[in-house]
Amino acid sequence: MVVSDYRKVLVTGGTGFIGAHIVDNLLSLGIRVRLASRSLKKAQQFIDARPETRDLIEAFEIKDFTSLKGNENPFLDAVEGVDGIIHAASPLDYSVANVEEDLIKPAINGVKVVFEAALTEPNIKRVVLTSSFASVMDVSKGPGPGFTYTGDDWNPLTYEESIKADPVIAYRGSKKFAELEAWNFIKERHPSFDLVTFCPPMTFGPIVHPVDVVEDLNLSNATLWDIYKGVSPLPVSRVPVWVDVRDLALAHVKALVVEKASNKRYVPSSPEKFSYNLAAKLMKDNGLGSNITIELPTEGLVPEGYDLDYATVERDLGIKFHSFEDCILDSMKQFQSLPSKK
Ligand SMILES: NC(=O)c1ccc[n+]([C@@H]2O[C@H](COP(=O)([O-])OP(=O)(O)OC[C@H]3O[C@@H](n4cnc5c(N)ncnc54)[C@H](OP(=O)(O)O)[C@@H]3O)[C@@H](O)[C@H]2O)c1
């Protein structure tokens, strides 16, 4: 099977940072996309920005996963006539008041409704789920170096710990328990479709989703923009690993068809480590960060640390990862050209 054998793919979170790149990859192959969004207006803005592929995308309105009640399933109609699903939508908001109700349960319920609905459409061959390195990382193992996280590793956080934690840790729980929901569904319900999950670390890169002003960039890219503007002190990343959004999106689409990806869990990441110091240096060295005035360390710019099993993604899915330099420069050149509130 080849990707172009897919006639229509349902994409959730397609108006978001990662999902939009996934949608564009599908469209570039001539594959029809049903774009599930909580906002038809946002979905329409996305479609209008791509006049040449307007006929290939249709918007489908869904409810916020936070407000799903009982057996309500907004995806029963959304799956009709699709032969694959890429589920990228998940809440990510570190300012929530109730982490269980606003982060953890909605992430799990989102998976539940998508998978329950998928059972009703016999044409669906595969579901690809965007999980996160947050569902893999075991903080008790420390920063490394000396070990490599693979798709066999799971964050040991319990549900009880997650609901009592601050939003950053609770988000890690939301991704772990949402992904587990998907794997348990496959194990217990034996559907005719299979599953591929991706557990990406920090994701950076140029944007293709609707962003009106540079101040509205997604969280990971907003940090790069803060550095460009001269934030001091520089932020310190919680993890030394990252992936370019373009590589991650391509991996999702290739995973729809690669036979050996069936029921596999991948940790897509660049072979290079990163730090925000390195991002700042790359901006400065390339004349993109005239506001970066602080003295950068000359040594230890790239932290030592644990590795991620990027090689399996390269081998199984044929992904060649962008360099951090390309990612930073491509992103900053684009962000500079976005309108600003000021
Ligand atoms: N960005 C990263 O660094 C990173 C790293 C690892 C994993 N991830 C994972 O990658 C996926 C996509 O992330 P992203 O960075 O592209 O995020 P994003 O830009 O915020 O996009 C996520 C999309 O999900 C939908 N969504 C969010 N909350 C929802 C809710 N409560 N109910 C229903 N839909 C909701 C939204 O679509 P509508 O507004 O159109 O409904 C939103 O555009 C997520 O699963 C995230 O956990 C991201």
mmCIF file of C-alpha atoms and ligand atoms in Angstrom:
data_model
loop_
_atom_site.group_PDB
_atom_site.id
_atom_site.type_symbol
_atom_site.label_atom_id
_atom_site.label_comp_id
_atom_site.label_asym_id
_atom_site.label_seq_id
_atom_site.Cartn_x
_atom_site.Cartn_y
_atom_site.Cartn_z
ATOM 1 C CA MET A 1 0.000 0.000 0.000
ATOM 2 C CA VAL A 2 1.121 3.562 -0.656
ATOM 3 C CA VAL A 3 -0.067 6.754 1.030
ATOM 4 C CA SER A 4 -1.973 7.835 -2.060
ATOM 5 C CA ASP A 5 -4.198 4.736 -1.676
ATOM 6 C CA TYR A 6 -5.891 6.685 1.125
ATOM 7 C CA ARG A 7 -8.924 8.507 -0.178
ATOM 8 C CA LYS A 8 -9.811 10.540 2.871
ATOM 9 C CA VAL A 9 -8.135 10.989 6.256
ATOM 10 C CA LEU A 10 -9.744 12.502 9.336
ATOM 11 C CA VAL A 11 -7.309 14.829 11.101
ATOM 12 C CA THR A 12 -7.969 16.210 14.584
ATOM 13 C CA GLY A 13 -5.934 19.182 15.796
ATOM 14 C CA GLY A 14 -5.307 20.002 12.129
ATOM 15 C CA THR A 15 -5.599 23.730 12.747
ATOM 16 C CA GLY A 16 -2.762 23.504 15.287
ATOM 17 C CA PHE A 17 1.007 23.795 14.938
ATOM 18 C CA ILE A 18 1.805 20.123 14.251
ATOM 19 C CA GLY A 19 -1.558 19.106 12.771
ATOM 20 C CA ALA A 20 -1.435 21.782 10.073
ATOM 21 C CA HIS A 21 1.852 20.393 8.742
ATOM 22 C CA ILE A 22 0.278 16.922 8.748
ATOM 23 C CA VAL A 23 -2.689 18.230 6.750
ATOM 24 C CA ASP A 24 -0.395 19.932 4.230
ATOM 25 C CA ASN A 25 1.557 16.703 3.749
ATOM 26 C CA LEU A 26 -1.675 14.827 3.030
ATOM 27 C CA LEU A 27 -2.924 17.522 0.653
ATOM 28 C CA SER A 28 0.376 17.543 -1.224
ATOM 29 C CA LEU A 29 -0.265 13.873 -1.994
ATOM 30 C CA GLY A 30 -3.765 14.661 -3.246
ATOM 31 C CA ILE A 31 -5.394 12.973 -0.242
ATOM 32 C CA ARG A 32 -8.700 14.404 0.955
ATOM 33 C CA VAL A 33 -8.769 15.674 4.518
ATOM 34 C CA ARG A 34 -11.654 16.011 6.935
ATOM 35 C CA LEU A 35 -10.509 18.699 9.318
ATOM 36 C CA ALA A 36 -12.087 18.321 12.763
ATOM 37 C CA SER A 37 -12.076 21.527 14.754
ATOM 38 C CA ARG A 38 -14.001 23.103 17.618
ATOM 39 C CA SER A 39 -14.323 26.201 15.470
ATOM 40 C CA LEU A 40 -15.711 26.145 11.944
ATOM 41 C CA LYS A 41 -14.445 29.701 11.564
ATOM 42 C CA LYS A 42 -10.879 28.646 12.352
ATOM 43 C CA ALA A 43 -11.169 25.619 10.055
ATOM 44 C CA GLN A 44 -12.515 27.831 7.264
ATOM 45 C CA GLN A 45 -9.636 30.292 7.739
ATOM 46 C CA PHE A 46 -7.294 27.321 7.328
ATOM 47 C CA ILE A 47 -9.052 26.184 4.144
ATOM 48 C CA ASP A 48 -9.187 29.708 2.696
ATOM 49 C CA ALA A 49 -5.425 30.027 3.143
ATOM 50 C CA ARG A 50 -5.011 27.106 0.700
ATOM 51 C CA PRO A 51 -7.149 28.055 -2.318
ATOM 52 C CA GLU A 52 -5.360 25.572 -4.581
ATOM 53 C CA THR A 53 -6.469 22.624 -2.404
ATOM 54 C CA ARG A 54 -9.829 23.996 -1.319
ATOM 55 C CA ASP A 55 -11.664 21.071 -2.955
ATOM 56 C CA LEU A 56 -9.644 18.533 -0.999
ATOM 57 C CA ILE A 57 -10.492 19.764 2.534
ATOM 58 C CA GLU A 58 -13.764 19.796 4.400
ATOM 59 C CA ALA A 59 -14.315 21.257 7.838
ATOM 60 C CA PHE A 60 -16.103 19.280 10.521
ATOM 61 C CA GLU A 61 -17.180 20.885 13.784
ATOM 62 C CA ILE A 62 -16.567 18.964 17.002
ATOM 63 C CA LYS A 63 -17.130 19.792 20.656
ATOM 64 C CA ASP A 64 -14.348 20.641 23.055
ATOM 65 C CA PHE A 65 -13.182 17.411 24.718
ATOM 66 C CA THR A 66 -13.671 19.161 28.070
ATOM 67 C CA SER A 67 -17.409 19.386 27.552
ATOM 68 C CA LEU A 68 -18.176 15.830 26.355
ATOM 69 C CA LYS A 69 -21.013 14.310 28.370
ATOM 70 C CA GLY A 70 -22.030 10.685 28.947
ATOM 71 C CA ASN A 71 -21.967 8.632 25.773
ATOM 72 C CA GLU A 72 -21.909 11.680 23.540
ATOM 73 C CA ASN A 73 -19.606 11.125 20.550
ATOM 74 C CA PRO A 74 -19.039 14.004 18.118
ATOM 75 C CA PHE A 75 -16.912 11.770 15.895
ATOM 76 C CA LEU A 76 -19.557 9.253 14.795
ATOM 77 C CA ASP A 77 -20.366 11.361 11.729
ATOM 78 C CA ALA A 78 -16.775 12.573 11.337
ATOM 79 C CA VAL A 79 -15.438 9.087 10.572
ATOM 80 C CA GLU A 80 -17.963 8.278 7.857
ATOM 81 C CA GLY A 81 -16.158 7.632 4.579
ATOM 82 C CA VAL A 82 -12.617 8.019 5.889
ATOM 83 C CA ASP A 83 -10.015 5.294 5.624
ATOM 84 C CA GLY A 84 -7.505 6.619 8.171
ATOM 85 C CA ILE A 85 -7.327 8.908 11.182
ATOM 86 C CA ILE A 86 -4.547 11.099 12.524
ATOM 87 C CA HIS A 87 -5.481 12.208 16.030
ATOM 88 C CA ALA A 88 -3.303 15.165 17.028
ATOM 89 C CA ALA A 89 -5.743 17.202 19.153
ATOM 90 C CA SER A 90 -5.123 17.343 22.881
ATOM 91 C CA PRO A 91 -5.460 20.119 25.449
ATOM 92 C CA LEU A 92 -2.254 21.922 26.391
ATOM 93 C CA ASP A 93 -2.840 24.779 28.778
ATOM 94 C CA TYR A 94 -0.605 25.313 31.773
ATOM 95 C CA SER A 95 -2.975 27.912 33.240
ATOM 96 C CA VAL A 96 -5.875 25.548 33.998
ATOM 97 C CA ALA A 97 -7.395 25.600 37.476
ATOM 98 C CA ASN A 98 -8.419 21.933 37.613
ATOM 99 C CA VAL A 99 -5.854 19.648 35.996
ATOM 100 C CA GLU A 100 -7.999 16.511 36.107
ATOM 101 C CA GLU A 101 -11.104 18.104 34.556
ATOM 102 C CA ASP A 102 -9.342 20.464 32.132
ATOM 103 C CA LEU A 103 -6.288 18.490 30.999
ATOM 104 C CA ILE A 104 -6.288 14.819 31.931
ATOM 105 C CA LYS A 105 -9.889 13.715 31.396
ATOM 106 C CA PRO A 106 -10.322 15.662 28.115
ATOM 107 C CA ALA A 107 -7.144 14.111 26.662
ATOM 108 C CA ILE A 108 -8.330 10.612 27.581
ATOM 109 C CA ASN A 109 -11.916 11.265 26.448
ATOM 110 C CA GLY A 110 -10.658 12.628 23.136
ATOM 111 C CA VAL A 111 -8.953 9.299 22.450
ATOM 112 C CA LYS A 112 -12.008 7.359 23.654
ATOM 113 C CA VAL A 113 -14.477 9.065 21.321
ATOM 114 C CA VAL A 114 -12.161 8.951 18.310
ATOM 115 C CA PHE A 115 -11.484 5.224 18.762
ATOM 116 C CA GLU A 116 -15.105 4.308 19.543
ATOM 117 C CA ALA A 117 -16.177 6.142 16.400
ATOM 118 C CA ALA A 118 -13.434 4.474 14.351
ATOM 119 C CA LEU A 119 -15.006 1.090 15.172
ATOM 120 C CA THR A 120 -18.078 2.122 13.217
ATOM 121 C CA GLU A 121 -16.234 2.770 9.937
ATOM 122 C CA PRO A 122 -14.932 -0.540 8.523
ATOM 123 C CA ASN A 123 -12.774 1.221 5.917
ATOM 124 C CA ILE A 124 -10.421 2.605 8.562
ATOM 125 C CA LYS A 125 -7.106 0.806 8.299
ATOM 126 C CA ARG A 126 -4.937 2.674 10.771
ATOM 127 C CA VAL A 127 -5.076 5.362 13.460
ATOM 128 C CA VAL A 128 -1.977 7.482 14.043
ATOM 129 C CA LEU A 129 -1.871 9.224 17.422
ATOM 130 C CA THR A 130 0.265 12.180 18.467
ATOM 131 C CA SER A 131 1.329 11.385 21.986
ATOM 132 C CA SER A 132 4.381 13.013 23.552
ATOM 133 C CA PHE A 133 7.806 12.350 25.008
ATOM 134 C CA ALA A 134 5.979 13.385 28.191
ATOM 135 C CA SER A 135 4.450 9.908 28.212
ATOM 136 C CA VAL A 136 7.920 8.328 27.908
ATOM 137 C CA MET A 137 10.240 10.320 30.170
ATOM 138 C CA ASP A 138 10.995 9.051 33.673
ATOM 139 C CA VAL A 139 12.262 12.092 35.594
ATOM 140 C CA SER A 140 13.767 9.866 38.306
ATOM 141 C CA LYS A 141 16.364 8.671 35.777
ATOM 142 C CA GLY A 142 17.864 12.153 35.681
ATOM 143 C CA PRO A 143 19.331 14.078 32.774
ATOM 144 C CA GLY A 144 21.799 11.433 31.583
ATOM 145 C CA PRO A 145 23.938 10.906 29.591
ATOM 146 C CA GLY A 146 24.394 7.173 29.313
ATOM 147 C CA PHE A 147 20.957 5.887 28.371
ATOM 148 C CA THR A 148 18.540 5.999 25.457
ATOM 149 C CA TYR A 149 14.770 6.310 25.679
ATOM 150 C CA THR A 150 12.920 4.072 23.216
ATOM 151 C CA GLY A 151 9.290 3.363 22.434
ATOM 152 C CA ASP A 152 9.344 0.715 25.193
ATOM 153 C CA ASP A 153 9.729 3.319 27.942
ATOM 154 C CA TRP A 154 6.824 4.769 29.887
ATOM 155 C CA ASN A 155 6.610 7.657 32.304
ATOM 156 C CA PRO A 156 5.969 5.967 35.698
ATOM 157 C CA LEU A 157 3.597 8.729 36.891
ATOM 158 C CA THR A 158 0.377 7.294 38.368
ATOM 159 C CA TYR A 159 -3.095 8.713 37.728
ATOM 160 C CA GLU A 160 -3.350 9.735 41.388
ATOM 161 C CA GLU A 161 -0.044 11.605 41.207
ATOM 162 C CA SER A 162 -1.075 13.313 37.970
ATOM 163 C CA ILE A 163 -4.338 14.753 39.291
ATOM 164 C CA LYS A 164 -2.602 16.185 42.355
ATOM 165 C CA ALA A 165 0.297 17.667 40.378
ATOM 166 C CA ASP A 166 0.909 21.121 38.924
ATOM 167 C CA PRO A 167 -0.208 21.605 35.291
ATOM 168 C CA VAL A 168 3.241 20.864 33.807
ATOM 169 C CA ILE A 169 3.384 17.435 35.448
ATOM 170 C CA ALA A 170 -0.349 16.863 34.992
ATOM 171 C CA TYR A 171 0.113 17.427 31.231
ATOM 172 C CA ARG A 172 2.634 14.562 31.268
ATOM 173 C CA GLY A 173 -0.034 12.429 32.933
ATOM 174 C CA SER A 174 -2.646 13.538 30.396
ATOM 175 C CA LYS A 175 -0.463 12.369 27.514
ATOM 176 C CA LYS A 176 0.476 9.082 29.211
ATOM 177 C CA PHE A 177 -3.072 8.097 30.133
ATOM 178 C CA ALA A 178 -4.522 9.219 26.800
ATOM 179 C CA GLU A 179 -1.958 7.116 24.944
ATOM 180 C CA LEU A 180 -2.557 4.150 27.246
ATOM 181 C CA GLU A 181 -6.266 4.465 26.489
ATOM 182 C CA ALA A 182 -5.429 3.979 22.810
ATOM 183 C CA TRP A 183 -3.159 0.964 23.352
ATOM 184 C CA ASN A 184 -5.670 -0.659 25.726
ATOM 185 C CA PHE A 185 -8.397 -0.139 23.138
ATOM 186 C CA ILE A 186 -6.353 -2.082 20.589
ATOM 187 C CA LYS A 187 -5.577 -4.841 23.108
ATOM 188 C CA GLU A 188 -9.099 -5.250 24.446
ATOM 189 C CA ARG A 189 -11.366 -4.468 21.499
ATOM 190 C CA HIS A 190 -9.357 -6.049 18.663
ATOM 191 C CA PRO A 191 -10.515 -3.528 16.035
ATOM 192 C CA SER A 192 -9.872 -4.108 12.346
ATOM 193 C CA PHE A 193 -7.569 -1.045 12.321
ATOM 194 C CA ASP A 194 -4.145 -0.860 13.922
ATOM 195 C CA LEU A 195 -2.321 1.940 15.738
ATOM 196 C CA VAL A 196 0.902 3.928 15.455
ATOM 197 C CA THR A 197 1.864 6.420 18.145
ATOM 198 C CA PHE A 198 4.452 9.192 18.121
ATOM 199 C CA CYS A 199 6.035 10.543 21.310
ATOM 200 C CA PRO A 200 7.845 13.701 20.165
ATOM 201 C CA PRO A 201 9.923 15.902 22.476
ATOM 202 C CA MET A 202 10.037 19.722 22.120
ATOM 203 C CA THR A 203 8.818 20.524 18.640
ATOM 204 C CA PHE A 204 9.992 23.620 16.815
ATOM 205 C CA GLY A 205 9.777 24.913 13.262
ATOM 206 C CA PRO A 206 8.061 27.188 10.779
ATOM 207 C CA ILE A 207 4.296 27.441 11.050
ATOM 208 C CA VAL A 208 1.604 26.740 8.470
ATOM 209 C CA HIS A 209 -1.454 27.115 10.725
ATOM 210 C CA PRO A 210 -3.375 30.384 11.067
ATOM 211 C CA VAL A 211 -1.535 32.791 13.362
ATOM 212 C CA ASP A 212 -2.608 36.421 13.056
ATOM 213 C CA VAL A 213 0.161 38.005 15.092
ATOM 214 C CA VAL A 214 3.579 36.771 16.206
ATOM 215 C CA GLU A 215 2.483 37.062 19.842
ATOM 216 C CA ASP A 216 0.049 34.167 19.187
ATOM 217 C CA LEU A 217 2.729 31.628 18.270
ATOM 218 C CA ASN A 218 2.348 28.202 19.884
ATOM 219 C CA LEU A 219 4.165 27.671 23.188
ATOM 220 C CA SER A 220 7.373 26.029 21.909
ATOM 221 C CA ASN A 221 7.942 28.558 19.107
ATOM 222 C CA ALA A 222 6.965 31.455 21.381
ATOM 223 C CA THR A 223 10.025 30.648 23.488
ATOM 224 C CA LEU A 224 12.243 31.039 20.411
ATOM 225 C CA TRP A 225 10.566 34.370 19.691
ATOM 226 C CA ASP A 226 11.209 35.535 23.279
ATOM 227 C CA ILE A 227 14.899 34.737 22.774
ATOM 228 C CA TYR A 228 14.940 36.643 19.495
ATOM 229 C CA LYS A 229 13.445 39.643 21.280
ATOM 230 C CA GLY A 230 16.239 39.513 23.878
ATOM 231 C CA VAL A 231 14.680 37.847 26.924
ATOM 232 C CA SER A 232 17.107 37.685 29.840
ATOM 233 C CA PRO A 233 18.012 35.367 31.432
ATOM 234 C CA LEU A 234 17.599 32.809 28.681
ATOM 235 C CA PRO A 235 15.060 30.072 29.426
ATOM 236 C CA VAL A 236 16.336 26.629 30.368
ATOM 237 C CA SER A 237 14.719 23.726 28.579
ATOM 238 C CA ARG A 238 13.255 20.887 30.657
ATOM 239 C CA VAL A 239 14.558 18.406 28.075
ATOM 240 C CA PRO A 240 17.633 18.459 25.800
ATOM 241 C CA VAL A 241 15.805 16.791 22.909
ATOM 242 C CA TRP A 242 13.740 18.251 20.105
ATOM 243 C CA VAL A 243 12.305 17.555 16.663
ATOM 244 C CA ASP A 244 11.539 19.705 13.620
ATOM 245 C CA VAL A 245 7.792 19.921 13.036
ATOM 246 C CA ARG A 246 8.290 19.205 9.308
ATOM 247 C CA ASP A 247 9.975 15.870 10.059
ATOM 248 C CA LEU A 248 7.390 14.968 12.667
ATOM 249 C CA ALA A 249 4.486 15.665 10.316
ATOM 250 C CA LEU A 250 6.043 13.684 7.486
ATOM 251 C CA ALA A 251 6.582 10.764 9.875
ATOM 252 C CA HIS A 252 2.857 10.810 10.781
ATOM 253 C CA VAL A 253 1.847 10.579 7.137
ATOM 254 C CA LYS A 254 4.388 7.888 6.253
ATOM 255 C CA ALA A 255 3.212 5.930 9.287
ATOM 256 C CA LEU A 256 -0.205 5.557 7.648
ATOM 257 C CA VAL A 257 1.216 3.024 5.211
ATOM 258 C CA VAL A 258 4.535 1.584 6.318
ATOM 259 C CA GLU A 259 3.791 -2.050 7.136
ATOM 260 C CA LYS A 260 6.359 -2.413 9.909
ATOM 261 C CA ALA A 261 4.962 0.624 11.699
ATOM 262 C CA SER A 262 1.890 -1.431 12.614
ATOM 263 C CA ASN A 263 1.205 -1.166 16.360
ATOM 264 C CA LYS A 264 4.548 0.576 16.979
ATOM 265 C CA ARG A 265 5.377 3.427 19.334
ATOM 266 C CA TYR A 266 8.013 5.861 18.082
ATOM 267 C CA VAL A 267 10.118 8.552 19.778
ATOM 268 C CA PRO A 268 10.859 10.833 16.809
ATOM 269 C CA SER A 269 13.662 13.252 17.582
ATOM 270 C CA SER A 270 16.620 14.910 15.991
ATOM 271 C CA PRO A 271 19.968 13.175 16.583
ATOM 272 C CA GLU A 272 21.263 16.611 17.785
ATOM 273 C CA LYS A 273 20.689 17.924 21.322
ATOM 274 C CA PHE A 274 19.594 21.503 21.829
ATOM 275 C CA SER A 275 19.595 24.287 24.376
ATOM 276 C CA TYR A 276 18.144 27.785 24.282
ATOM 277 C CA ASN A 277 21.721 29.072 24.559
ATOM 278 C CA LEU A 278 22.478 27.308 21.292
ATOM 279 C CA ALA A 279 19.318 28.756 19.725
ATOM 280 C CA ALA A 280 20.430 32.239 20.791
ATOM 281 C CA LYS A 281 23.933 31.709 19.406
ATOM 282 C CA LEU A 282 22.595 30.514 16.057
ATOM 283 C CA MET A 283 20.333 33.555 15.814
ATOM 284 C CA LYS A 284 23.180 35.893 16.752
ATOM 285 C CA ASP A 285 25.744 34.279 14.431
ATOM 286 C CA ASN A 286 23.316 34.562 11.529
ATOM 287 C CA GLY A 287 22.430 38.186 12.142
ATOM 288 C CA LEU A 288 18.898 37.381 13.275
ATOM 289 C CA GLY A 289 19.168 38.300 16.906
ATOM 290 C CA SER A 290 20.441 41.845 17.252
ATOM 291 C CA ASN A 291 18.452 42.138 20.495
ATOM 292 C CA ILE A 292 20.301 39.235 22.101
ATOM 293 C CA THR A 293 22.771 41.167 24.223
ATOM 294 C CA ILE A 294 23.655 38.697 26.950
ATOM 295 C CA GLU A 295 26.991 36.938 27.078
ATOM 296 C CA LEU A 296 26.611 33.353 25.914
ATOM 297 C CA PRO A 297 28.797 30.565 27.298
ATOM 298 C CA THR A 298 31.532 29.493 24.911
ATOM 299 C CA GLU A 299 31.528 25.927 26.206
ATOM 300 C CA GLY A 300 28.723 23.575 27.105
ATOM 301 C CA LEU A 301 26.307 25.220 24.701
ATOM 302 C CA VAL A 302 24.866 21.835 23.876
ATOM 303 C CA PRO A 303 24.123 19.872 27.028
ATOM 304 C CA GLU A 304 25.164 16.310 27.513
ATOM 305 C CA GLY A 305 22.139 14.207 28.196
ATOM 306 C CA TYR A 306 20.136 11.106 27.456
ATOM 307 C CA ASP A 307 19.391 10.087 23.889
ATOM 308 C CA LEU A 308 16.187 9.210 22.104
ATOM 309 C CA ASP A 309 15.864 6.339 19.665
ATOM 310 C CA TYR A 310 15.621 8.465 16.535
ATOM 311 C CA ALA A 311 17.309 5.706 14.505
ATOM 312 C CA THR A 312 14.178 3.535 14.420
ATOM 313 C CA VAL A 313 12.185 6.418 12.962
ATOM 314 C CA GLU A 314 14.891 7.014 10.365
ATOM 315 C CA ARG A 315 15.027 3.347 9.460
ATOM 316 C CA ASP A 316 11.312 2.430 9.510
ATOM 317 C CA LEU A 317 9.893 5.638 8.092
ATOM 318 C CA GLY A 318 12.787 6.968 6.024
ATOM 319 C CA ILE A 319 12.905 10.318 7.815
ATOM 320 C CA LYS A 320 16.011 12.465 7.429
ATOM 321 C CA PHE A 321 15.943 14.980 10.276
ATOM 322 C CA HIS A 322 16.517 18.715 9.791
ATOM 323 C CA SER A 323 19.472 20.251 11.646
ATOM 324 C CA PHE A 324 18.796 22.555 14.603
ATOM 325 C CA GLU A 325 20.442 25.385 12.685
ATOM 326 C CA ASP A 326 18.077 24.981 9.721
ATOM 327 C CA CYS A 327 15.102 24.726 12.032
ATOM 328 C CA ILE A 328 16.016 27.887 13.960
ATOM 329 C CA LEU A 329 16.899 29.950 10.906
ATOM 330 C CA ASP A 330 13.852 28.883 8.862
ATOM 331 C CA SER A 331 11.598 29.574 11.833
ATOM 332 C CA MET A 332 13.037 32.954 12.791
ATOM 333 C CA LYS A 333 13.024 34.227 9.208
ATOM 334 C CA GLN A 334 9.323 33.385 9.019
ATOM 335 C CA PHE A 335 8.406 34.709 12.495
ATOM 336 C CA GLN A 336 10.122 38.039 11.697
ATOM 337 C CA SER A 337 7.713 38.508 8.822
ATOM 338 C CA LEU A 338 4.548 37.941 10.890
ATOM 339 C CA PRO A 339 2.507 41.005 11.925
ATOM 340 C CA SER A 340 2.914 42.103 15.534
ATOM 341 C CA LYS A 341 0.377 43.557 18.004
ATOM 342 C CA LYS A 342 2.827 46.391 18.721
HETATM 343 N N1 LIG B 1 4.242 21.442 20.359
HETATM 344 C C1 LIG B 1 5.033 20.585 20.991
HETATM 345 O O1 LIG B 1 6.190 20.930 21.345
HETATM 346 C C2 LIG B 1 4.550 19.173 21.256
HETATM 347 C C3 LIG B 1 5.480 18.226 21.721
HETATM 348 C C4 LIG B 1 5.055 16.924 21.959
HETATM 349 C C5 LIG B 1 3.739 16.547 21.728
HETATM 350 N N2 LIG B 1 2.849 17.466 21.282
HETATM 351 C C6 LIG B 1 1.461 16.996 21.017
HETATM 352 O O2 LIG B 1 1.178 17.259 19.657
HETATM 353 C C7 LIG B 1 -0.224 17.497 19.484
HETATM 354 C C8 LIG B 1 -0.429 18.797 18.738
HETATM 355 O O3 LIG B 1 0.213 19.835 19.469
HETATM 356 P P1 LIG B 1 0.430 21.290 18.883
HETATM 357 O O4 LIG B 1 1.682 21.814 19.428
HETATM 358 O O5 LIG B 1 0.187 21.276 17.426
HETATM 359 O O6 LIG B 1 -0.745 22.045 19.653
HETATM 360 P P2 LIG B 1 -1.745 23.177 19.180
HETATM 361 O O7 LIG B 1 -1.107 24.087 18.206
HETATM 362 O O8 LIG B 1 -2.303 23.727 20.441
HETATM 363 O O9 LIG B 1 -2.864 22.342 18.427
HETATM 364 C C9 LIG B 1 -3.655 21.412 19.088
HETATM 365 C C10 LIG B 1 -5.049 21.415 18.485
HETATM 366 O O10 LIG B 1 -5.865 20.525 19.245
HETATM 367 C C11 LIG B 1 -7.171 21.035 19.327
HETATM 368 N N3 LIG B 1 -7.564 21.042 20.763
HETATM 369 C C12 LIG B 1 -6.861 21.606 21.775
HETATM 370 N N4 LIG B 1 -7.556 21.455 22.928
HETATM 371 C C13 LIG B 1 -8.680 20.776 22.618
HETATM 372 C C14 LIG B 1 -9.800 20.342 23.374
HETATM 373 N N5 LIG B 1 -9.913 20.577 24.708
HETATM 374 N N6 LIG B 1 -10.789 19.681 22.729
HETATM 375 C C15 LIG B 1 -10.726 19.468 21.388
HETATM 376 N N7 LIG B 1 -9.702 19.867 20.616
HETATM 377 C C16 LIG B 1 -8.695 20.522 21.235
HETATM 378 C C17 LIG B 1 -7.162 22.453 18.782
HETATM 379 O O11 LIG B 1 -7.855 22.483 17.535
HETATM 380 P P3 LIG B 1 -9.176 23.421 17.323
HETATM 381 O O12 LIG B 1 -8.907 24.702 18.053
HETATM 382 O O13 LIG B 1 -9.247 23.571 15.827
HETATM 383 O O14 LIG B 1 -10.313 22.653 17.880
HETATM 384 C C18 LIG B 1 -5.712 22.781 18.563
HETATM 385 O O15 LIG B 1 -5.481 23.498 17.375
HETATM 386 C C19 LIG B 1 -0.830 17.472 20.879
HETATM 387 O O16 LIG B 1 -1.371 16.186 21.088
HETATM 388 C C20 LIG B 1 0.361 17.709 21.804
HETATM 389 O O17 LIG B 1 0.166 17.137 23.072
HETATM 390 C C21 LIG B 1 3.221 18.779 21.041
#
